[in-house]
XYZ file of N, CA, C and O in Angstrom:
264
model
N -136.877 39.553 -123.807
C -135.992 38.712 -123.060
C -135.062 39.593 -122.216
O -134.573 40.593 -122.670
N -134.869 39.133 -120.963
C -133.911 39.802 -120.096
C -132.931 38.756 -119.606
O -133.320 37.631 -119.260
N -131.668 39.112 -119.548
C -130.599 38.182 -119.135
C -129.951 38.635 -117.861
O -129.659 39.807 -117.689
N -129.748 37.701 -116.947
C -128.946 37.919 -115.769
C -127.820 36.885 -115.750
O -128.063 35.733 -116.136
N -126.629 37.307 -115.360
C -125.516 36.365 -115.241
C -124.995 36.400 -113.805
O -124.977 37.434 -113.152
N -124.614 35.236 -113.353
C -124.020 35.104 -112.010
C -122.506 34.989 -112.175
O -121.998 33.880 -112.464
N -121.820 36.092 -112.071
C -120.375 36.108 -112.275
C -119.650 35.239 -111.266
O -118.580 34.692 -111.553
N -120.206 35.078 -110.059
C -119.594 34.237 -109.029
C -119.638 32.765 -109.437
O -118.728 32.001 -109.110
N -120.670 32.404 -110.152
C -120.888 31.012 -110.541
C -120.112 30.682 -111.848
O -119.791 29.505 -112.056
N -119.839 31.642 -112.665
C -119.214 31.449 -113.970
C -117.835 30.772 -113.806
O -117.028 31.140 -112.966
N -117.622 29.756 -114.643
C -116.345 29.024 -114.613
C -115.403 29.416 -115.772
O -114.330 28.863 -115.931
N -115.860 30.353 -116.616
C -115.015 30.844 -117.692
C -114.899 29.904 -118.891
O -113.911 30.009 -119.627
N -115.835 29.018 -119.095
C -115.758 28.053 -120.209
C -115.872 28.743 -121.557
O -115.343 28.242 -122.536
N -116.574 29.857 -121.642
C -116.665 30.627 -122.869
C -117.705 30.141 -123.866
O -117.775 30.645 -124.979
N -118.559 29.211 -123.475
C -119.608 28.724 -124.389
C -120.575 29.858 -124.742
O -121.088 29.894 -125.856
N -120.803 30.760 -123.815
C -121.721 31.878 -124.071
C -121.172 32.773 -125.198
O -121.898 33.184 -126.106
N -119.886 33.047 -125.146
C -119.250 33.915 -126.148
C -119.263 33.226 -127.502
O -119.521 33.869 -128.536
N -119.047 31.931 -127.552
C -119.068 31.217 -128.811
C -120.462 31.173 -129.389
O -120.649 31.219 -130.597
N -121.483 31.083 -128.536
C -122.877 31.000 -128.995
C -123.459 32.362 -129.357
O -124.229 32.451 -130.327
N -123.161 33.382 -128.566
C -123.797 34.704 -128.764
C -122.770 35.807 -128.501
O -122.857 36.519 -127.492
N -121.815 35.981 -129.400
C -120.762 37.006 -129.159
C -121.256 38.426 -129.177
O -120.572 39.306 -128.659
N -122.442 38.666 -129.685
C -123.002 40.027 -129.649
C -123.556 40.373 -128.274
O -123.761 41.541 -127.961
N -123.756 39.342 -127.440
C -124.399 39.544 -126.158
C -123.446 39.282 -124.990
O -123.545 39.930 -123.948
N -122.494 38.382 -125.185
C -121.579 37.990 -124.108
C -120.112 38.200 -124.522
O -119.774 38.081 -125.680
N -119.306 38.457 -123.528
C -117.853 38.523 -123.719
C -117.231 37.928 -122.448
O -117.941 37.516 -121.546
N -115.923 37.860 -122.432
C -115.207 37.347 -121.235
C -114.193 38.404 -120.796
O -113.547 39.043 -121.656
N -114.057 38.525 -119.475
C -113.106 39.475 -118.920
C -111.700 38.963 -119.270
O -111.405 37.787 -119.101
N -110.822 39.840 -119.755
C -109.498 39.395 -120.190
C -108.609 38.828 -119.051
O -107.719 38.033 -119.328
N -108.866 39.239 -117.820
C -108.004 38.788 -116.723
C -108.355 37.398 -116.226
O -107.482 36.578 -115.999
N -109.663 37.130 -116.046
C -110.051 35.865 -115.418
C -111.002 35.024 -116.265
O -111.360 33.904 -115.873
N -111.432 35.521 -117.413
C -112.294 34.749 -118.292
C -113.756 34.703 -117.879
O -114.562 34.017 -118.491
N -114.095 35.404 -116.819
C -115.489 35.408 -116.337
C -116.371 36.181 -117.319
O -115.946 37.163 -117.927
N -117.610 35.728 -117.402
C -118.553 36.313 -118.355
C -118.730 37.823 -118.118
O -118.762 38.315 -116.988
N -118.873 38.524 -119.245
C -119.239 39.952 -119.233
C -120.488 40.065 -120.104
O -120.497 39.658 -121.267
N -121.554 40.558 -119.532
C -122.816 40.723 -120.226
C -122.810 42.053 -120.986
O -122.745 43.129 -120.380
N -122.838 41.962 -122.306
C -122.792 43.164 -123.126
C -124.171 43.801 -123.340
O -124.296 44.994 -123.527
N -125.214 42.960 -123.339
C -126.572 43.453 -123.601
C -127.587 42.644 -122.789
O -127.896 41.522 -123.156
N -128.070 43.181 -121.672
C -129.001 42.426 -120.834
C -130.391 42.257 -121.429
O -131.174 41.433 -120.958
N -130.705 43.025 -122.479
C -132.021 42.902 -123.141
C -131.788 42.946 -124.656
O -132.086 43.927 -125.329
N -131.259 41.841 -125.209
C -130.891 41.827 -126.622
C -132.126 41.841 -127.530
O -133.205 41.427 -127.122
N -131.932 42.293 -128.762
C -133.037 42.293 -129.738
C -133.439 40.849 -130.096
O -132.641 39.901 -129.929
N -134.648 40.694 -130.593
C -135.169 39.345 -130.918
C -134.285 38.507 -131.818
O -134.231 37.289 -131.668
N -133.519 39.097 -132.702
C -132.692 38.313 -133.602
C -131.558 37.566 -132.870
O -130.950 36.655 -133.438
N -131.303 37.902 -131.617
C -130.249 37.223 -130.838
C -130.827 36.238 -129.801
O -130.064 35.533 -129.159
N -132.129 36.171 -129.692
C -132.761 35.333 -128.650
C -132.415 33.860 -128.772
O -132.113 33.213 -127.788
N -132.435 33.311 -129.974
C -132.132 31.891 -130.158
C -130.724 31.581 -129.709
O -130.460 30.577 -129.021
N -129.765 32.448 -130.068
C -128.355 32.245 -129.701
C -128.185 32.385 -128.173
O -127.404 31.615 -127.584
N -128.911 33.278 -127.553
C -128.827 33.458 -126.086
C -129.392 32.235 -125.381
O -128.821 31.770 -124.395
N -130.504 31.693 -125.881
C -131.063 30.473 -125.281
C -130.064 29.328 -125.399
O -129.881 28.553 -124.445
N -129.410 29.217 -126.537
C -128.394 28.165 -126.700
C -127.243 28.366 -125.724
O -126.768 27.412 -125.114
N -126.797 29.624 -125.569
C -125.730 29.909 -124.612
C -126.110 29.507 -123.194
O -125.286 28.910 -122.486
N -127.336 29.788 -122.812
C -127.768 29.416 -121.452
C -127.807 27.890 -121.293
O -127.411 27.375 -120.240
N -128.242 27.190 -122.317
C -128.286 25.737 -122.258
C -126.884 25.105 -122.200
O -126.668 24.095 -121.554
N -125.946 25.706 -122.910
C -124.598 25.177 -122.962
C -123.705 25.554 -121.799
O -122.645 24.956 -121.622
N -124.098 26.523 -121.025
C -123.275 26.994 -119.917
C -123.091 25.881 -118.894
O -124.073 25.442 -118.232
N -121.873 25.391 -118.699
C -121.643 24.280 -117.762
C -121.877 24.658 -116.303
O -122.114 23.772 -115.475
N -121.822 25.939 -115.999
C -122.007 26.397 -114.603
C -123.426 26.900 -114.356
O -123.721 27.334 -113.228
N -124.269 26.852 -115.354
C -125.643 27.391 -115.290
C -125.633 28.825 -114.687
O -126.422 29.116 -113.814
N -124.759 29.643 -115.204
C -124.567 30.993 -114.732
C -125.462 32.022 -115.439
O -125.449 33.186 -115.099
N -126.193 31.558 -116.446
C -127.022 32.455 -117.245
C -128.505 32.188 -116.958
O -128.964 31.049 -117.118
N -129.231 33.220 -116.533
C -130.645 33.108 -116.266
C -131.406 33.999 -117.249
O -131.018 35.139 -117.420
N -132.453 33.445 -117.861
C -133.237 34.192 -118.831
C -134.645 34.417 -118.307
O -135.227 33.505 -117.701
N -135.167 35.575 -118.563
C -136.549 35.898 -118.279
C -137.170 36.261 -119.609
O -136.754 37.201 -120.266
N -138.120 35.421 -120.045
C -138.800 35.690 -121.307
C -139.937 36.685 -121.051
O -140.709 36.495 -120.148
N -139.978 37.723 -121.846
C -141.000 38.738 -121.703
C -142.004 38.543 -122.830
O -141.623 38.234 -123.949
N -143.279 38.753 -122.531
C -144.304 38.554 -123.577
C -144.213 39.550 -124.695
O -143.647 40.588 -124.643
């Protein structure tokens, strides 16, 4: 899995951090998403998928790798 985030699109809701705190964080100044791991290990994939689904701004894009 590879993750891309669109920081311009992010509205700072924080659903990604709540779903996958090992992979996402928020910038302390504006709350915009900070991607901690663009290629997380398999044990985090389910949480990352949930984060992408819950993102109200659809700022998280996932590429599933075989």
